[in-house]
Coordinates of C-alpha atoms in Angstrom, one line a residue:
Chain L
M1 CA -4.3 -40.6 -4.6
S2 CA -1.3 -40.7 -7.0
V3 CA -1.1 -36.9 -6.8
L4 CA -0.9 -37.1 -3.0
A5 CA 1.9 -39.7 -3.2
A6 CA 3.8 -37.6 -5.6
G7 CA 3.6 -34.7 -3.2
G8 CA 6.1 -36.4 -1.0
P9 CA 5.8 -37.1 2.7
V10 CA 3.3 -34.8 4.4
I11 CA 4.5 -34.0 7.9
P12 CA 1.4 -34.2 10.1
T13 CA 2.1 -31.2 12.2
F14 CA -1.2 -29.6 11.2
G15 CA -2.8 -31.4 14.0
K16 CA -4.3 -34.8 14.3
G17 CA -7.2 -33.8 12.0
S18 CA -9.1 -35.5 9.3
S19 CA -7.7 -37.1 6.2
C20 CA -8.4 -33.8 4.5
V21 CA -6.0 -32.0 6.9
T22 CA -3.3 -34.6 6.9
G23 CA -3.5 -34.9 3.1
D24 CA -3.4 -31.1 2.8
H25 CA -6.4 -30.9 0.4
T26 CA -7.3 -27.6 -1.1
F27 CA -9.6 -26.5 1.6
C28 CA -10.7 -28.3 4.8
W29 CA -13.8 -26.8 6.5
D30 CA -13.3 -29.1 9.4
W31 CA -9.9 -27.5 10.2
V32 CA -11.4 -24.0 10.0
R33 CA -14.2 -25.1 12.4
G34 CA -11.8 -26.9 14.7
H35 CA -9.3 -24.0 14.9
W36 CA -11.7 -21.0 14.8
H37 CA -11.5 -20.7 18.6
D38 CA -7.7 -21.2 19.1
T39 CA -6.3 -19.7 15.8
L40 CA -8.5 -17.8 13.4
G41 CA -10.9 -16.1 15.7
P42 CA -8.2 -14.6 18.0
A43 CA -6.1 -13.6 15.0
L44 CA -9.0 -11.8 13.5
V45 CA -9.7 -9.9 16.8
Q46 CA -6.0 -9.0 17.1
H47 CA -6.0 -7.8 13.5
I48 CA -9.0 -5.6 14.1
E49 CA -7.3 -4.2 17.2
L50 CA -4.0 -3.4 15.4
T51 CA -5.9 -1.7 12.6
A52 CA -8.4 0.2 14.8
I53 CA -5.6 1.6 17.1
A54 CA -3.4 2.6 14.1
V55 CA -6.2 4.4 12.2
A56 CA -7.5 6.1 15.4
I57 CA -4.1 7.4 16.4
G58 CA -3.3 8.3 12.8
F59 CA -6.5 10.3 12.5
A60 CA -6.0 12.0 15.8
I61 CA -2.6 13.2 14.6
A62 CA -3.4 13.9 10.9
F63 CA -6.6 15.9 11.6
P64 CA -5.1 18.8 13.7
L65 CA -2.0 18.7 11.4
A66 CA -4.2 19.2 8.4
L67 CA -6.0 22.0 10.0
L68 CA -2.7 23.6 10.8
A69 CA -1.5 23.2 7.2
H70 CA -4.7 24.5 6.0
R71 CA -4.2 27.7 8.1
F72 CA -0.5 28.0 7.2
Q73 CA -0.4 26.8 3.7
R74 CA 3.3 26.9 3.4
L75 CA 3.6 23.7 5.5
E76 CA 1.7 21.6 3.0
Q77 CA 4.3 21.1 0.2
P78 CA 7.1 19.9 2.5
F79 CA 4.8 17.5 4.2
G80 CA 3.6 16.2 0.9
I81 CA 7.1 15.4 -0.2
F82 CA 7.9 13.9 3.2
S83 CA 4.9 11.7 3.2
A84 CA 5.6 10.5 -0.4
L85 CA 9.1 9.5 0.8
L86 CA 7.8 7.8 3.9
Y87 CA 5.4 5.7 1.9
T88 CA 8.3 4.3 -0.1
I89 CA 9.8 2.8 3.0
P90 CA 9.0 -1.0 2.9
S91 CA 6.9 -2.0 5.8
L92 CA 9.1 -5.0 6.7
A93 CA 12.2 -2.8 6.8
L94 CA 10.4 -0.1 8.8
F95 CA 9.3 -2.6 11.4
Q96 CA 12.9 -3.9 11.8
F97 CA 14.2 -0.4 11.9
L98 CA 12.1 0.4 14.9
V99 CA 12.9 -2.8 16.8
P100 CA 16.1 -1.4 18.4
F101 CA 14.0 1.4 19.9
T102 CA 10.8 -0.3 21.0
G103 CA 11.6 -4.0 20.8
L104 CA 9.4 -6.8 19.5
T105 CA 6.3 -5.2 20.8
V106 CA 2.9 -4.0 19.7
T107 CA 4.3 -0.4 20.0
T108 CA 6.8 -1.1 17.2
V109 CA 4.0 -2.3 14.9
E110 CA 1.7 0.5 15.8
V111 CA 4.3 3.2 15.3
A112 CA 4.9 1.9 11.8
L113 CA 1.2 1.5 11.0
V114 CA 0.4 5.0 12.3
A115 CA 3.1 6.4 10.1
Y116 CA 1.6 4.8 7.1
T117 CA -1.9 6.0 7.9
L118 CA -0.6 9.6 8.4
V119 CA 0.8 9.5 4.9
I120 CA -2.7 8.7 3.5
L121 CA -4.9 10.7 5.9
F122 CA -3.0 14.0 5.9
P123 CA -3.1 14.7 2.1
N124 CA -6.7 13.6 1.9
I125 CA -7.9 15.8 4.7
T126 CA -6.0 18.9 3.4
A127 CA -7.4 18.2 -0.1
G128 CA -10.9 18.1 1.4
L129 CA -10.4 21.4 3.2
H130 CA -9.2 23.0 0.0
S131 CA -12.2 21.7 -2.0
P132 CA -14.8 24.4 -1.3
P133 CA -14.8 26.9 -4.3
E134 CA -13.6 30.4 -3.6
E135 CA -17.1 31.8 -4.3
V136 CA -18.6 29.7 -1.5
L137 CA -16.1 30.9 1.0
E138 CA -16.6 34.5 -0.3
A139 CA -20.4 34.1 0.3
A140 CA -19.8 32.7 3.8
R141 CA -17.6 35.6 4.7
G142 CA -20.1 38.0 3.1
M143 CA -22.7 36.6 5.4
G144 CA -20.5 37.7 8.3
L145 CA -19.2 34.3 9.3
T146 CA -15.9 34.4 11.3
R147 CA -13.0 32.3 10.3
L148 CA -13.9 29.6 12.8
Q149 CA -17.5 29.6 11.6
V150 CA -16.4 29.3 8.0
L151 CA -14.3 26.3 9.0
M152 CA -17.0 24.6 11.1
R153 CA -20.0 25.3 8.9
V154 CA -18.6 25.4 5.4
E155 CA -15.2 23.9 5.0
L156 CA -15.5 20.9 7.3
P157 CA -18.9 19.7 6.0
L158 CA -17.7 20.0 2.4
A159 CA -14.5 18.2 3.3
T160 CA -16.2 15.3 4.9
P161 CA -16.5 13.1 1.7
A162 CA -12.8 13.5 1.1
I163 CA -12.0 12.8 4.7
I164 CA -14.0 9.6 4.6
G165 CA -12.4 8.7 1.3
G166 CA -9.0 9.1 3.0
L167 CA -10.2 6.9 5.9
R168 CA -11.3 4.2 3.4
I169 CA -7.8 4.1 1.9
A170 CA -6.1 4.2 5.3
V171 CA -8.2 1.4 6.8
V172 CA -7.9 -0.9 3.8
S173 CA -4.1 -0.4 3.5
T174 CA -3.6 -0.8 7.3
V175 CA -5.5 -4.1 7.2
A176 CA -3.1 -5.2 4.5
I177 CA 0.1 -3.9 6.1
A178 CA -0.9 -5.3 9.5
T179 CA -0.4 -8.8 8.1
I180 CA 3.3 -8.0 7.9
A181 CA 3.3 -7.5 11.7
A182 CA 3.5 -11.3 11.9
F183 CA 7.2 -11.1 11.0
L184 CA 7.7 -9.6 14.5
L185 CA 4.8 -10.7 16.6
P186 CA 2.6 -13.7 16.9
K187 CA -0.4 -11.4 16.3
G188 CA -2.9 -10.8 13.6
L189 CA -4.1 -12.7 10.5
G190 CA -0.6 -12.7 9.1
Y191 CA 0.6 -15.1 11.8
P192 CA -1.4 -18.2 10.8
I193 CA -0.1 -17.6 7.2
F194 CA 3.4 -17.2 8.5
L195 CA 3.1 -20.5 10.4
A196 CA 1.6 -22.3 7.5
L197 CA 4.5 -21.2 5.3
K198 CA 7.0 -22.4 7.9
E199 CA 5.6 -26.0 7.5
P200 CA 7.7 -28.3 5.3
T201 CA 4.7 -28.2 2.9
P202 CA 2.7 -25.0 3.2
F203 CA -0.7 -25.8 4.7
K204 CA -3.2 -24.6 2.2
T205 CA -6.3 -24.4 4.4
E206 CA -4.6 -22.1 6.9
I207 CA -3.3 -19.8 4.2
Y208 CA -6.6 -19.6 2.4
S209 CA -8.8 -19.1 5.4
A210 CA -6.6 -16.5 7.1
G211 CA -6.0 -14.7 3.8
A212 CA -9.7 -14.7 3.0
L213 CA -10.5 -13.3 6.5
A214 CA -7.9 -10.5 5.9
V215 CA -9.4 -9.6 2.5
A216 CA -13.0 -9.9 3.9
L217 CA -12.0 -7.6 6.8
A218 CA -10.6 -5.0 4.4
L219 CA -13.7 -5.1 2.2
S220 CA -16.2 -4.9 5.0
C221 CA -14.4 -2.0 6.6
D222 CA -14.5 -0.3 3.2
A223 CA -18.2 -1.0 2.8
A224 CA -18.9 0.2 6.4
L225 CA -17.2 3.6 5.6
V226 CA -19.2 3.9 2.4
G227 CA -22.3 3.4 4.5
L228 CA -21.1 6.0 6.9
R229 CA -20.6 8.4 4.1
R230 CA -24.1 7.8 2.8
L231 CA -25.4 8.5 6.3
V232 CA -23.4 11.6 7.1
V233 CA -23.1 13.3 3.7
P234 CA -25.9 11.8 1.5
W235 CA -25.4 14.5 -1.2
A236 CA -21.9 13.2 -1.9
S237 CA -22.9 9.8 -3.0
K238 CA -24.7 10.9 -6.1
G239 CA -22.9 9.5 -9.2
V240 CA -19.8 8.4 -7.3
A241 CA -19.0 4.8 -6.6
Chain G
M1 CA 22.3 9.3 27.4
T2 CA 20.4 6.4 28.9
V3 CA 21.5 2.8 28.8
A4 CA 18.7 2.0 26.3
D5 CA 19.9 4.8 24.0
A6 CA 23.4 3.5 24.1
A7 CA 22.2 0.0 23.2
N8 CA 20.3 1.4 20.2
L9 CA 23.3 3.3 19.0
H10 CA 25.3 0.2 19.4
T11 CA 22.8 -1.8 17.3
F12 CA 22.9 0.7 14.5
V13 CA 26.7 0.8 14.5
D14 CA 26.7 -3.0 14.3
A15 CA 24.3 -2.8 11.4
L16 CA 26.4 -0.3 9.5
Q17 CA 29.4 -2.5 10.2
F18 CA 27.5 -5.4 8.7
I19 CA 27.0 -3.4 5.5
V20 CA 30.6 -2.2 5.4
D21 CA 31.9 -5.8 5.9
R22 CA 29.8 -7.4 3.1
P23 CA 29.3 -4.9 0.2
G24 CA 29.6 -7.7 -2.4
F25 CA 27.1 -10.0 -0.7
L26 CA 24.6 -7.2 -0.2
A27 CA 25.0 -6.0 -3.7
T28 CA 24.3 -9.5 -5.0
K29 CA 21.2 -9.7 -2.9
A30 CA 20.1 -6.3 -4.0
L31 CA 20.5 -7.2 -7.6
E32 CA 18.5 -10.4 -7.0
Q33 CA 15.7 -8.3 -5.5
L34 CA 15.9 -5.9 -8.5
A35 CA 15.7 -8.7 -11.0
L36 CA 12.6 -10.2 -9.3
S37 CA 11.0 -6.7 -9.1
G38 CA 11.9 -5.9 -12.7
A39 CA 10.3 -9.1 -14.0
A40 CA 7.2 -8.5 -11.9
L41 CA 6.9 -4.9 -13.1
A42 CA 7.4 -6.0 -16.8
I43 CA 4.5 -8.4 -16.4
A44 CA 2.3 -5.9 -14.6
L45 CA 3.0 -3.3 -17.4
A46 CA 2.3 -5.7 -20.2
V47 CA -1.0 -6.6 -18.7
A48 CA -2.3 -3.5 -17.0
L49 CA -1.0 -0.7 -19.1
P50 CA -2.8 -1.5 -22.4
L51 CA -5.9 -2.4 -20.5
G52 CA -6.0 0.9 -18.6
V53 CA -5.2 3.0 -21.6
A54 CA -7.8 1.3 -23.8
L55 CA -10.5 1.6 -21.1
G56 CA -9.5 5.3 -20.6
H57 CA -9.6 6.0 -24.3
L58 CA -13.1 4.5 -24.5
H59 CA -14.2 6.2 -21.2
R60 CA -15.5 2.9 -20.1
G61 CA -14.9 0.6 -17.1
S62 CA -14.3 3.2 -14.4
S63 CA -15.7 0.6 -12.0
V64 CA -12.9 -1.8 -13.1
A65 CA -10.3 0.9 -12.4
I66 CA -11.8 1.6 -9.0
A67 CA -12.0 -2.1 -8.2
A68 CA -8.4 -2.4 -9.2
S69 CA -7.4 0.4 -6.8
I70 CA -9.3 -1.1 -3.9
I71 CA -8.0 -4.6 -4.6
G72 CA -4.5 -3.3 -5.1
R73 CA -4.6 -1.8 -1.6
G74 CA -6.7 -4.4 0.2
L75 CA -4.9 -7.5 -0.9
P76 CA -2.2 -8.0 1.6
S77 CA 1.1 -8.9 -0.1
L78 CA 1.7 -11.7 2.3
V79 CA -1.6 -13.3 1.4
L80 CA -0.9 -13.0 -2.3
I81 CA 2.5 -14.5 -2.0
A82 CA 1.3 -17.3 0.2
A83 CA -1.7 -18.0 -2.0
F84 CA 0.3 -18.1 -5.2
L85 CA 2.9 -20.3 -3.5
T86 CA 0.3 -23.0 -2.9
V87 CA -0.5 -23.0 -6.7
L88 CA 2.9 -22.3 -8.3
G89 CA 5.3 -23.7 -5.7
I90 CA 8.1 -22.0 -3.9
G91 CA 10.5 -19.8 -5.9
F92 CA 10.9 -17.1 -8.5
V93 CA 7.8 -17.6 -10.6
N94 CA 5.4 -17.6 -7.7
N95 CA 6.9 -14.4 -6.3
M96 CA 7.0 -12.7 -9.7
V97 CA 3.3 -13.4 -10.3
A98 CA 2.3 -12.3 -6.8
L99 CA 4.3 -9.0 -7.1
A100 CA 2.9 -8.5 -10.7
V101 CA -0.6 -8.7 -9.4
L102 CA 0.2 -6.2 -6.7
G103 CA 1.8 -3.8 -9.1
S104 CA -1.0 -4.0 -11.7
G105 CA -3.4 -2.2 -9.4
P106 CA -1.9 1.2 -9.5
I107 CA -0.9 0.9 -13.1
L108 CA -4.4 0.1 -14.2
T109 CA -6.0 2.7 -12.1
N110 CA -3.7 5.5 -13.0
S111 CA -3.5 4.8 -16.7
F112 CA -7.3 4.7 -16.9
D113 CA -7.6 7.9 -15.0
A114 CA -4.8 9.6 -16.9
V115 CA -6.3 8.9 -20.3
D116 CA -9.9 9.3 -19.2
R117 CA -9.3 12.7 -17.8
V118 CA -7.7 14.2 -20.8
D119 CA -9.4 17.4 -21.8
R120 CA -12.4 16.4 -24.0
D121 CA -12.1 19.6 -25.9
A122 CA -8.6 18.8 -27.0
V123 CA -9.7 15.4 -28.2
E124 CA -12.6 16.9 -30.0
A125 CA -10.4 19.4 -31.7
A126 CA -8.0 16.6 -32.8
R127 CA -11.0 14.7 -34.2
G128 CA -12.1 17.9 -36.0
M129 CA -8.6 18.1 -37.6
G130 CA -9.3 14.7 -39.1
M131 CA -7.2 12.6 -36.8
T132 CA -8.1 8.9 -36.5
D133 CA -8.5 7.2 -33.2
P134 CA -5.0 5.7 -33.0
Q135 CA -3.6 9.2 -34.0
I136 CA -5.7 10.8 -31.2
L137 CA -4.4 8.3 -28.7
R138 CA -0.8 8.6 -29.8
R139 CA -0.5 12.3 -30.4
V140 CA -3.0 13.9 -28.0
E141 CA -4.2 11.6 -25.2
L142 CA -0.9 9.8 -24.4
P143 CA 1.3 12.9 -24.2
L144 CA -1.2 14.7 -22.0
A145 CA -1.8 11.6 -19.9
L146 CA 1.9 10.9 -19.4
P147 CA 2.5 12.6 -16.0
L148 CA -0.3 10.8 -14.2
L149 CA 0.2 7.6 -16.1
F150 CA 3.9 7.5 -15.1
T151 CA 2.9 8.2 -11.5
G152 CA 1.0 4.9 -11.6
I153 CA 4.1 3.1 -13.0
R154 CA 6.3 4.7 -10.3
V155 CA 3.9 3.8 -7.5
A156 CA 3.8 0.2 -8.9
A157 CA 7.5 0.0 -9.2
V158 CA 8.1 1.3 -5.6
T159 CA 5.4 -1.0 -4.3
I160 CA 7.0 -4.0 -5.9
V161 CA 10.5 -3.2 -4.8
A162 CA 9.3 -2.5 -1.3
T163 CA 7.3 -5.7 -1.1
A164 CA 9.9 -7.9 -2.7
P165 CA 11.6 -8.5 0.7
I166 CA 8.5 -10.2 2.0
A167 CA 8.8 -12.7 -0.9
A168 CA 11.9 -14.0 0.9
I169 CA 9.5 -16.1 3.0
A170 CA 8.6 -17.9 -0.2
G171 CA 12.1 -18.4 -1.6
G172 CA 12.1 -15.0 -3.3
G173 CA 15.8 -14.3 -2.5
G174 CA 17.1 -10.8 -2.4
L175 CA 17.7 -8.7 0.7
G176 CA 14.6 -10.1 2.4
D177 CA 16.5 -13.4 2.8
I178 CA 18.7 -11.7 5.4
I179 CA 15.8 -9.9 7.1
V180 CA 13.8 -13.1 7.6
N181 CA 16.9 -15.1 8.8
Q182 CA 17.8 -13.5 12.1
A183 CA 19.2 -16.9 13.3
S184 CA 22.0 -16.7 10.8
Y185 CA 22.6 -13.0 10.4
R186 CA 21.8 -11.7 13.9
L187 CA 20.0 -8.4 14.6
S188 CA 22.9 -6.5 13.0
G189 CA 22.4 -8.3 9.7
V190 CA 18.6 -7.9 9.8
L191 CA 18.9 -4.2 10.5
G192 CA 21.7 -3.7 8.0
A193 CA 19.6 -5.4 5.3
S194 CA 16.6 -3.4 6.3
L195 CA 18.6 -0.2 5.8
C196 CA 19.7 -1.4 2.4
V197 CA 16.1 -2.2 1.5
M198 CA 15.0 1.3 2.5
L199 CA 17.9 2.8 0.5
L200 CA 17.0 0.6 -2.5
S201 CA 13.3 1.7 -2.5
A202 CA 14.4 5.4 -2.1
V203 CA 16.8 5.1 -5.0
V204 CA 14.1 3.5 -7.2
F205 CA 11.6 6.2 -6.2
A206 CA 14.1 9.1 -6.8
A207 CA 15.3 7.6 -10.1
L208 CA 11.8 7.2 -11.5
T209 CA 10.7 10.6 -10.2
G210 CA 13.7 12.0 -12.2
V211 CA 12.7 10.1 -15.3
Q212 CA 9.2 11.3 -14.9
I213 CA 10.2 14.9 -14.6
A214 CA 12.5 14.6 -17.6
M215 CA 10.0 12.9 -19.9
T216 CA 7.0 15.1 -19.0
P217 CA 6.3 17.5 -21.8
R218 CA 7.3 21.0 -20.8
G219 CA 3.8 22.3 -21.3
V220 CA 2.2 20.0 -18.8
R221 CA 5.1 20.0 -16.3
R222 CA 3.2 22.2 -13.9
T223 CA 1.1 19.2 -13.0
R224 CA 2.6 18.2 -9.7
V225 CA 4.8 15.2 -10.1
I226 CA 5.5 14.4 -6.4
G227 CA 3.0 14.4 -3.6
E228 CA 0.2 12.7 -5.3
P229 CA 0.8 9.0 -4.7
Q230 CA -2.7 8.3 -3.6
R231 CA -5.9 8.2 -5.5
R232 CA -7.7 10.8 -3.5
E233 CA -11.4 10.2 -4.2
L234 CA -11.9 6.5 -4.0

């Protein structure tokens, strides 16, 4: 109790909850249960939406671009440098930079998130397309395959592990960056954390529960993609993590 | 030009005006941010670099390196900062530790990879010449590992500098203070500070890339320095 007293006055804006909540103990399950429906659950769903839209659009843009760069290899180096530079732009600054154009909207957040996924997906897809050894391509051409057939039957299947690898990185980092969206919008798992930090004394349970959900979301997306890879390209899983 | 375009242009002009009006203030804030970032990077280097190099030299613990790369990406900076805040309280130390954790991921992964992937034949030859383990590490493995190893340090440094503005929400100071305080600085200030933050990260990126190119031994300079910020096979 003396520790609590030393903590100064605790402003009971966390709700009328239990002594655990008003005393801001380390972790209060009753708060999590009580606020799953109005806070954590919706935030998790919004977070999944933000991530899914960003990765889907990012992939839809990166994939044809990578095919183009694979066909016209001179495009690759400039895009590599461009994407390395884009990745150095801090997410918070990029969000703010877009606000004058698209306002405090989901669009602003998605444009930024899509940009970051592009930076990850494009190099991974091109690297995957480059991965088949020259002899394999030679053999395919020798068998009379056309350029399109080589792409569809040799290059794309062999590139699949690298493409899924890129998706893993993209999804995991998008989940992480999407928490920053809370600086603009009351959406996603960053928002409960943002609110908890705005309290006179940061409310621990809210920070820990939302944070744990974000990390768990990232890890389960990653695990799901590993599972997908085992399913689609079982040969690629031998000996690799 | 539509009305909306005109409004945008106006906002950016105001933001630039904000920068022009307060160069001293912004420079102070930028230095604050660099101090925080430098301290975090120093801690990350002190912890992650020896660990990664040692594991790479022994060719052990690739799972640790992979875990570090996943954790480094999957741990949202906001979560780290908020979680450390509940333990260490608001201010410099909390943010420094959170940013150091964030930065040690890429340093650990890349230093492990860099040393682990050094041509085994070269190491074998060095051993045949009678070099001891420390000599092999210092004269063979580290010079050959340098480009990739430094990539990790550069990625960590840029990540830390780029994330530091978020620390403003936990009393981290720096340019982020302006970005999270639209009530005082208005949109022009927020945008102006955002532009400064972008510039700062770009400068750090460019400076470290320059250092990296300069310190890479000529013989291994063909290894691409830029364009490989990601660990491709996870």
